[in-house]
Every structure is written in structure tokens, then in C-alpha cells.
Coordinates of C-alpha atoms in Angstrom, one line a residue:
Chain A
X198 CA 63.6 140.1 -0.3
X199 CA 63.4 141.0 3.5
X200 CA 67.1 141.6 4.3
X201 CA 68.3 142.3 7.9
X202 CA 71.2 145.2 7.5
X203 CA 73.4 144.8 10.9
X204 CA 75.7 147.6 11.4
X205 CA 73.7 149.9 9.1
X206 CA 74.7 153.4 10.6
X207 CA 78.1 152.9 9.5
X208 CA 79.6 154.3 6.3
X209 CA 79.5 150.9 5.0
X210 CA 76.2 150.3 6.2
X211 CA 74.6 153.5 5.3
X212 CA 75.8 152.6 1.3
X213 CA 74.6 149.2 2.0
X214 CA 71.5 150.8 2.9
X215 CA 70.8 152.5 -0.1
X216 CA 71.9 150.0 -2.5
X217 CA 69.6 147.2 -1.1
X218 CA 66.8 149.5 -0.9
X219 CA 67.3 150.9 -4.4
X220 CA 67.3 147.2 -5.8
X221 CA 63.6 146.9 -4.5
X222 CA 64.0 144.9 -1.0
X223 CA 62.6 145.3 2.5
X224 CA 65.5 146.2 4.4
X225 CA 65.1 146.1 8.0
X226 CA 68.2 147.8 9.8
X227 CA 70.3 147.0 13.2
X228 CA 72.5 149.2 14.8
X229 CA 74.1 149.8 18.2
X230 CA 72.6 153.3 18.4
X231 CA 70.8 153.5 15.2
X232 CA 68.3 151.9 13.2
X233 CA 65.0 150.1 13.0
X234 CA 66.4 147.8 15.4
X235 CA 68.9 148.5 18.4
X236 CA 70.7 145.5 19.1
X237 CA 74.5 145.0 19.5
X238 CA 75.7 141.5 18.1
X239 CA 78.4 141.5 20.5
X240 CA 76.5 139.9 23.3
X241 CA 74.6 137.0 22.1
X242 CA 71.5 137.2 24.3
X243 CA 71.2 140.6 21.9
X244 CA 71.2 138.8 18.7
X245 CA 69.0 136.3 19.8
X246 CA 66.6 138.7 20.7
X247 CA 67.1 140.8 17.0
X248 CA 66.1 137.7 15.6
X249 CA 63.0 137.3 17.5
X250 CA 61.5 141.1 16.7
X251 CA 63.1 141.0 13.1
X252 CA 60.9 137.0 12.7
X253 CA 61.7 135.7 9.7
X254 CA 64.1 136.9 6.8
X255 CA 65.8 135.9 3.4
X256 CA 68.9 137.2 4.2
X257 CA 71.5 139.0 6.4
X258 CA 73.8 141.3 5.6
X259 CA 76.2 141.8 8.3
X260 CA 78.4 145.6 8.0
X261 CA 79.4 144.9 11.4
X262 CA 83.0 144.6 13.2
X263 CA 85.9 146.7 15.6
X264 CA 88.9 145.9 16.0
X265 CA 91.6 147.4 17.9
X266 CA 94.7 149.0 15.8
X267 CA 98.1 149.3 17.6
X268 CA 101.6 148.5 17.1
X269 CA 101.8 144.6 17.5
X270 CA 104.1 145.0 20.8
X271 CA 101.1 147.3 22.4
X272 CA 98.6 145.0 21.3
X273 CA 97.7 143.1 24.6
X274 CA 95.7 139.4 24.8
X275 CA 92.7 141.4 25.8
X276 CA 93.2 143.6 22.9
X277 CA 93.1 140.1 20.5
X278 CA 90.2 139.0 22.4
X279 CA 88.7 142.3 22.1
X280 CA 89.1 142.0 18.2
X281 CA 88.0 138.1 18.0
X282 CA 84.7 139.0 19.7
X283 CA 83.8 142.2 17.9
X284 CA 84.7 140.9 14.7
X285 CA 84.6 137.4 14.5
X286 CA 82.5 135.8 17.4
X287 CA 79.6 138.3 16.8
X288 CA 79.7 137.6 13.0
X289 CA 79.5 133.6 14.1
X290 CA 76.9 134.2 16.7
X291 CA 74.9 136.1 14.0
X292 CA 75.1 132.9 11.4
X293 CA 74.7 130.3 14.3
X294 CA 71.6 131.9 15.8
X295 CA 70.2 132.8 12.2
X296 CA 70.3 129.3 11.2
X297 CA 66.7 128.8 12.0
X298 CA 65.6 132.1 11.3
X299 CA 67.0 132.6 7.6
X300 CA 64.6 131.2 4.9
X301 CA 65.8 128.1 2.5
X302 CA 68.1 129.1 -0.2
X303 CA 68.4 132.5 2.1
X304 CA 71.8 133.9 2.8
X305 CA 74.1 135.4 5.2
X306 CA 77.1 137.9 3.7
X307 CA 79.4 138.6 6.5
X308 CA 82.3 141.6 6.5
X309 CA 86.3 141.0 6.6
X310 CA 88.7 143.3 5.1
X311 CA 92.0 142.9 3.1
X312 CA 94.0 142.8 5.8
X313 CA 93.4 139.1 5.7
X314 CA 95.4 139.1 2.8
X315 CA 97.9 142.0 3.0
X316 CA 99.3 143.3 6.4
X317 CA 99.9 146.7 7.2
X318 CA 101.5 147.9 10.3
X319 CA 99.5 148.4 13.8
X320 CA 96.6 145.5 11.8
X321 CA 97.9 142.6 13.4
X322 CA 94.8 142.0 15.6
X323 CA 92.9 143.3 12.5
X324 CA 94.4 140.6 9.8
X325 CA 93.7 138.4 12.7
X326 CA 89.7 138.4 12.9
X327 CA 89.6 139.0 9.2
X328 CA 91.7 135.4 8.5
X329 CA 89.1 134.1 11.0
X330 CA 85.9 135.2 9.4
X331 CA 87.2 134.4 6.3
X332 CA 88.1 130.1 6.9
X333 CA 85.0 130.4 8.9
X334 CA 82.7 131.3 6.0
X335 CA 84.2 128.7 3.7
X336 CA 83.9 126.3 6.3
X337 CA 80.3 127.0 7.1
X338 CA 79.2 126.7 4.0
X339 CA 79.2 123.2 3.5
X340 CA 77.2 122.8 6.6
X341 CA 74.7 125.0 6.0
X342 CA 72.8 123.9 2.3
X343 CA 70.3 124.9 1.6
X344 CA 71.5 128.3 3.1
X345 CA 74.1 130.3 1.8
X346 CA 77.1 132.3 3.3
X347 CA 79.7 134.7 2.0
X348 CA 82.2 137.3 2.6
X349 CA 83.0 140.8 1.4
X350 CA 86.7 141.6 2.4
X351 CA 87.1 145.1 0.8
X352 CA 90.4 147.2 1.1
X353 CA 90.5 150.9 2.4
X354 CA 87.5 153.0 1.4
X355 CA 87.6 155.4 -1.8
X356 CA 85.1 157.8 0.3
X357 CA 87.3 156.6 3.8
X358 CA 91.0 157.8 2.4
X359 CA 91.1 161.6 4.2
X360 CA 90.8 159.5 7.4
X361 CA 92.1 156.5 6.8
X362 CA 94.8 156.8 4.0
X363 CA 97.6 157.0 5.7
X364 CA 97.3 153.3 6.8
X365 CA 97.0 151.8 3.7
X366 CA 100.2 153.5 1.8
X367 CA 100.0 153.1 -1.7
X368 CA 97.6 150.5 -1.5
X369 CA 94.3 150.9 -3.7
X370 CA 91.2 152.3 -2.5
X371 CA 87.4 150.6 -3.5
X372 CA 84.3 152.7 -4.0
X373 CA 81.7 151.7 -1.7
X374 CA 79.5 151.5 -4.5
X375 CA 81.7 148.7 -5.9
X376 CA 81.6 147.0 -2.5
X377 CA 77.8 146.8 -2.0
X378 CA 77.6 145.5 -5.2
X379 CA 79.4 142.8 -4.0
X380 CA 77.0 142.1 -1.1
X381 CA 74.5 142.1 -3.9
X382 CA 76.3 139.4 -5.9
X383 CA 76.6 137.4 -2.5
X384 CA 72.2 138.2 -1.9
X385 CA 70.8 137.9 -5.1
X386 CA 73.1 135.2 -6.7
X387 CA 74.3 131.6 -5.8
X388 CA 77.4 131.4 -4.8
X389 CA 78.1 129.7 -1.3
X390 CA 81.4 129.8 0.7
X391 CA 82.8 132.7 -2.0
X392 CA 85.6 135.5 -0.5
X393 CA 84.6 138.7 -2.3
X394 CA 88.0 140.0 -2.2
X395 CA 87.7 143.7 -3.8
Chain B
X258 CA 120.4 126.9 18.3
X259 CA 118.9 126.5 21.5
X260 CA 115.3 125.9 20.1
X261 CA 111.8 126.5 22.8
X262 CA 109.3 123.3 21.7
X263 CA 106.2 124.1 23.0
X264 CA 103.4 121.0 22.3
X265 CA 106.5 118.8 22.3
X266 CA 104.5 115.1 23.7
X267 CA 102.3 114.9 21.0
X268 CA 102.5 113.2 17.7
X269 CA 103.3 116.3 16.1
X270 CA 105.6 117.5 18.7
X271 CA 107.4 113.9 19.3
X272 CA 108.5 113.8 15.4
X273 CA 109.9 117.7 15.8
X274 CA 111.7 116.9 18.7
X275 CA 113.3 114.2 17.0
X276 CA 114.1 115.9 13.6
X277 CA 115.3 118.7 15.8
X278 CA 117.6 117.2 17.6
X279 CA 119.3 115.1 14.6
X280 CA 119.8 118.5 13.1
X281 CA 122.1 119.2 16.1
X282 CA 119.8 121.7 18.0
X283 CA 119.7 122.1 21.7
X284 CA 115.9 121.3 22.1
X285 CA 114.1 122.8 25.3
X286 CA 110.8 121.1 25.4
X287 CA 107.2 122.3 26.8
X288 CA 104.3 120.7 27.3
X289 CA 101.0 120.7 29.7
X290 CA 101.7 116.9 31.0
X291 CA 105.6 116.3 29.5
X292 CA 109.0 117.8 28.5
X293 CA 111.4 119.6 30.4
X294 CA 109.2 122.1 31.3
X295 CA 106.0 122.2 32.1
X296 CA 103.6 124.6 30.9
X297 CA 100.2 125.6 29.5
X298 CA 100.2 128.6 27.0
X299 CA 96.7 129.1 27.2
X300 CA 97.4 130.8 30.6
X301 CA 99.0 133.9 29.9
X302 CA 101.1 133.8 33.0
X303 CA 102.1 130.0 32.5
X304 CA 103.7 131.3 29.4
X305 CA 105.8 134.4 31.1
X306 CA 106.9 131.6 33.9
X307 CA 107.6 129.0 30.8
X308 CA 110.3 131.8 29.0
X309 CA 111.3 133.1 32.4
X310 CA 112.6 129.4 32.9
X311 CA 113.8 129.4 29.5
X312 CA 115.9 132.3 29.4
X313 CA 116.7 133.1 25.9
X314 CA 116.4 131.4 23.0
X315 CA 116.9 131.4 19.1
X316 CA 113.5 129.7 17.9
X317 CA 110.3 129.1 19.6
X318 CA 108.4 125.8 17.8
X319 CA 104.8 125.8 18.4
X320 CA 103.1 122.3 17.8
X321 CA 100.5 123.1 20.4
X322 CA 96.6 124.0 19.4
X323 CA 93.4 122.4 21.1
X324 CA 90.0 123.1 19.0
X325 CA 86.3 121.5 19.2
X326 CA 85.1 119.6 16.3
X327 CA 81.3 119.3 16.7
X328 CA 78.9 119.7 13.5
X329 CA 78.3 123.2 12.6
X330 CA 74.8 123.9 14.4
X331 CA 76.1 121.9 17.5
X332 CA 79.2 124.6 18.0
X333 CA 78.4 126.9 21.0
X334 CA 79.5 130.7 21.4
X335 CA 81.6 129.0 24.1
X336 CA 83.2 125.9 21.3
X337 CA 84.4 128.9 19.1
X338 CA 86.1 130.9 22.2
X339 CA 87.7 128.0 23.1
X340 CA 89.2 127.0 20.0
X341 CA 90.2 130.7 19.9
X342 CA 91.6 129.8 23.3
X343 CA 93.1 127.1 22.4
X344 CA 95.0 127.8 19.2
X345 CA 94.8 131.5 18.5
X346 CA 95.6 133.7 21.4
X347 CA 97.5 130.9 23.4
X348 CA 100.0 130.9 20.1
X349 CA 100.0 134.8 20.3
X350 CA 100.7 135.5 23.6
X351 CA 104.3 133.0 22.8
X352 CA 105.3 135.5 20.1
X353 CA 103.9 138.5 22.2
X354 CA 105.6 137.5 25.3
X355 CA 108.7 135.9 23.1
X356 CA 109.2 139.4 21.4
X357 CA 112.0 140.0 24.3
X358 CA 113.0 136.8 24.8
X359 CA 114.2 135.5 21.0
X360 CA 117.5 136.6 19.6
X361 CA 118.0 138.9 16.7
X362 CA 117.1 137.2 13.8
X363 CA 115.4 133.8 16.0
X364 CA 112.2 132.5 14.6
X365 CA 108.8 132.0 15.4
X366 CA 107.0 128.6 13.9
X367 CA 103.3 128.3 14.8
X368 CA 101.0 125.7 13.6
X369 CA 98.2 126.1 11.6
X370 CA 96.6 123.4 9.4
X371 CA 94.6 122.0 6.4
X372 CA 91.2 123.6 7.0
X373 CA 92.3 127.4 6.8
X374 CA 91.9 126.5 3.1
X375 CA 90.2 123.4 3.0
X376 CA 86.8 122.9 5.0
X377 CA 85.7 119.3 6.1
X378 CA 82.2 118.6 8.1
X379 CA 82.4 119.5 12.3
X380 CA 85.7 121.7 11.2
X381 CA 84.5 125.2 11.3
X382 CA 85.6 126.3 14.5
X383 CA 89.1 124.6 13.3
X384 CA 89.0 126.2 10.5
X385 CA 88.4 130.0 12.4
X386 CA 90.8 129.3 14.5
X387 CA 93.1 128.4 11.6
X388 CA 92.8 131.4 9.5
X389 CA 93.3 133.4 12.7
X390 CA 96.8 132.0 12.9
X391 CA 97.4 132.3 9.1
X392 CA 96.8 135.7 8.8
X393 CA 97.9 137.1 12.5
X394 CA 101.2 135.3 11.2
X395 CA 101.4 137.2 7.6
X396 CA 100.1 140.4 9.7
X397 CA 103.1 140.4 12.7
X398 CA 106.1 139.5 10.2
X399 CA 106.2 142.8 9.1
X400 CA 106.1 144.0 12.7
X401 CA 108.7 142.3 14.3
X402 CA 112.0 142.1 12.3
X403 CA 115.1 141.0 12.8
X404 CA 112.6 138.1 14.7
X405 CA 110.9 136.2 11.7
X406 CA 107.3 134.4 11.7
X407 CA 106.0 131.9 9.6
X408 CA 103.2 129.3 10.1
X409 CA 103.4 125.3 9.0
X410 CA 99.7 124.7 7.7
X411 CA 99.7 120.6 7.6
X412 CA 96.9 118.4 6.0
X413 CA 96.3 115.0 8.1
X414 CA 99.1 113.5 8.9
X415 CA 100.1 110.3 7.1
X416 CA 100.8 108.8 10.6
X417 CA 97.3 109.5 12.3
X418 CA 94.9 108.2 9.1
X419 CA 93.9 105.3 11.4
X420 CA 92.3 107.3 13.7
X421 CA 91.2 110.8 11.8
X422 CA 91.7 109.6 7.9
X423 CA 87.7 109.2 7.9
X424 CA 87.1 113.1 8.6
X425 CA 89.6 113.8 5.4
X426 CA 87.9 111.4 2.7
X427 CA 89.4 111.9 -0.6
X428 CA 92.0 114.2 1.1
X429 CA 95.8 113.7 0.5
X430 CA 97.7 113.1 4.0
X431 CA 101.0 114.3 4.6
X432 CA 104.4 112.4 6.0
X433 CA 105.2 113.8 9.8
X434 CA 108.8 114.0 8.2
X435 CA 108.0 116.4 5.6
X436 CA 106.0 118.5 8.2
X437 CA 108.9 118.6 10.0
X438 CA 111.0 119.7 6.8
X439 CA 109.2 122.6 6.9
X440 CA 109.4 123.7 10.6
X441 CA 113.4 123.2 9.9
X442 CA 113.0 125.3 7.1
X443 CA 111.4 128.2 8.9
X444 CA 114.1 127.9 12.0
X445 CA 117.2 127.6 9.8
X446 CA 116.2 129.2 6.6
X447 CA 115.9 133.0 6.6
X448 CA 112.1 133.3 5.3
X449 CA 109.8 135.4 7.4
X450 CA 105.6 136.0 7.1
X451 CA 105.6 132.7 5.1
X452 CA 102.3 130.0 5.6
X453 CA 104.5 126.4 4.9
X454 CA 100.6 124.2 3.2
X455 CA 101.4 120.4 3.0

């Protein structure tokens, strides 16, 4: 399949990266400030023009999303707004504009986090977008036949924990290996409107 | 308990005013066009002036949330900001700007609804702006103890089928009474990070 990768310079997007590739498909890659493609799904006018050098494509795969992390009485309205668009508006913009762009029976597979699930302290704004993309994706997907949509909402990195850890106290760590075989699951099965909670 | 009623003239707001009150609360009530004060919490600053006037409290009751429903491929960028607008970061910037203003132990109630969990055609921005709520509220109960937070996540109500029963075919409705059961549970009971479905 030809697969657009958006957000492929990150750690999760480099593994995604591999593992697409390694399963035999064309995988054409967006970043901010990497990639085949340098586009920044943040501002719409962006994404629309990704779509139009990218043309057509049978899925997209979407490693994509900041968010602010502070204590919740620091985080500020523009710091929630800052974390809706990075995570959740850009991630909707992607799927509304790909619409006509992503072939029949084609997918998209979108990123949230376990933070939609379980809290931890300073994720408020976090938990937030992650609830968002989450109702949105099952939500979408009975609009959207033939297309398909999913999410992957992973916890903390295995290969993340020396920086990350410390957020996520005794909490359990996924492989990244385990998570882009979840994207695979979402691009070469048929589920629609599925929360790959791993 | 002196108890802040924010959405208080509509349907929803109407029957919590009255439950409210036959509980023997002291009911403040807010709302854009009605109530004793009046006040629109999608302006940051409206809010501040709307607790200023309020002094403190010992609950705030949120039955206020405006979102588009428009068929999926019809939402705009600008549909989904505004039903973040509308429901998300209005509702958070009452328990942001309430953090100083509720007494130890006082509540937060926000409403969420149905579509969080349970999609229906032209809901998807509804439903983002729903999970938003859902898991911001899970995310800041951990955060802000001896306040507590909880959400009430209401199907269609039993009382509006006439005019919105056709967007919930098949779909159970739910009695304004037991709805308001539920915000009385989260203001009197001692439950905190809790999402109330009905």
C-alpha cells in the first residue's frame, strides 16, 4: 500500500517507519522538519497542501501530537487550546481533508495515549485531547464507510522510560515494536472505529 | 450548600434547579439570557466576573455545553473549535477559575453526554467534545483534592424525544429526574474523578 507516515521523525514515527517499510509498503513520510514531505498538520492550509503533492494514498498513519504538561493549576486556557489544536484539531483536519484523498476501503490510524484512560499528575491537558481523539474516531467511523479509521493509544514507551519514567510511576511500559504492530492491525486489517489500547 | 448553576434556563438546567432546591440547597443560578446572574463561560473573563459575583461556594453545577451537529464531511476546522469552545474549555476554565473559589471538599459536576461512548450520524464533533470532558474530568480529580470532579454523561433525555428522539433511533432515553439523581450524587456524595453514564 502507499501509506502517508505524518510525524515520522519522531521515536514513534521513526519505528513506524521501519515497520511499514519492512511489511513491503510505499511509505511516503511528513514531518515538521523532516521527511519526504515538510508539512505541519497544525495549520490546515499545510495539510491541504500535503495532500495535494502526496496525490492519492491507501492509508494514513498519523504519529503526530504535543501537548503541554503542567500541574493542572498552571495549565492556562491557552495551554488547553494549545493541546486541542496540536493533538486533536490537526488529527481531525488530517481525516476531514483526507476524506477525498484516501482510496475506498483505505484507512486512517490516528495517535492518542493512555492518558485517556488513566491520569497522571501534570496530564490533564494531555488526558484531555487523548479523550477527544478517541470519541472522535469512534464517532467518525460510521460516517466514513467505505473508509476506515482507528486509534492507537499506547502507554509510556519501553525505549522512552530514561526520559519519561518518572511520569508514569509504576505504570507499564509498551515496546514500540508492539505499538506499530498495532498500526498494522488498524492498516492491513478491517476493523473501523477500534481503540488500540496497549 | 450554597450551590453555582451554571446553564440553569435550559431543560437540563430547569429540572436541576428544581431538584436542587427540594434537596434544601441555596441555588445561585447562571445563565447567558436567565438566572440570577448573568454570564457566558465561553468568555474567560465572563467567568472570573460570574465567581467574583458569587463569592464562594460549595459546588459548581455545570448544565451548559453548545456543540454543532452537521454530518461528518460538512464539519468545518471552525465546527470542531467551536464545540471545543463551547463545551470543553468553557467547562474548564469554571473548574480552573473555581479552584480558589470552591470550599474544601466542594464539588465540581460538568456535563458530558451519550456520544463519548455512543456515536450517532452529524455527532462527531459532539462526541470530541465529549470525550474531552470525560477524560479532562478523570485527569484533574487527582489534581485537585479536597475539591472533587465528576462528569454526568446523559443519553437523550426522556423529556426532549419529541424533538431529538429521531437522532437516537433504537437508543434508550433517560428520565431528567434520574439525571438529576446523579448530579445530587456527585454534590452530596463524596465520589471524586467519577463519569455518572445514563
Amino acid at each position: 500500500m502507499k501509506i502517508l507516515l505524518i510525524g515520522a521523525t519522531g521515536t514513534l514515527g521513526t519505528a513506524l517507519h521501519k515497520a511499514l517499510s519492512a511489511r513491503g509498503h510505499d511509505v511516503l513520510t511528513v514531518g515538521r522538519t523532516g521527511g519526504d514531505l515538510r508539512y505541519d498538520i497544525t495549520d490546515p492550509a499545510q495539510t491541504s497542501e500535503m495532500y495535494e503533492r502526496a496525490g492519492g494514498v491507501d492509508a494514513v498513519v498519523s504519529a503526530a501530537g504535543d501537548v503541554p504538561f503542567k500541574p493542572l493549576a498552571e495549565l492556562t486556557s491557552e495551554d488547553h487550546l494549545a493541546a486541542f489544536r496540536g493533538k486533536v484539531l490537526s488529527q481531525i483536519d488530517v481525516v476531514r481533508q483526507g476524506l477525498t484523498r484516501v482510496a475506498d476501503g483505505g484507512s486512517f490510524t490516528l495517535i492518542s495515549g493512555v492518558l485517556a484512560r488513566e491520569p497522571i499528575v501534570t496530564g490533564a491537558a494531555a488526558s484531555m485531547a487523548n479523550g477527544a481523539v478517541e470519541a472522535f474516531v469512534r464517532a467518525a467511523a460510521i460516517e466514513i464507510a467505505p473508509r476506515r479509521i482507528n486509534a492507537v493509544s499506547p502507554t509510556v514507551f519501553t525505549e522512552s522510560l530514561t526520559e519519561y519514567g518518572e511520569y508514569f510511576p509504576g505504570m507499564a511500559s509498551v515496546d514500540l515494536a508492539r505499538v506499530a504492530q498495532a498500526y498494522i492491525r488498524s492498516v492491513e486489517g478491517g476493523q473501523t472505529g477500534q481503540i488500540y489500547a496497549l
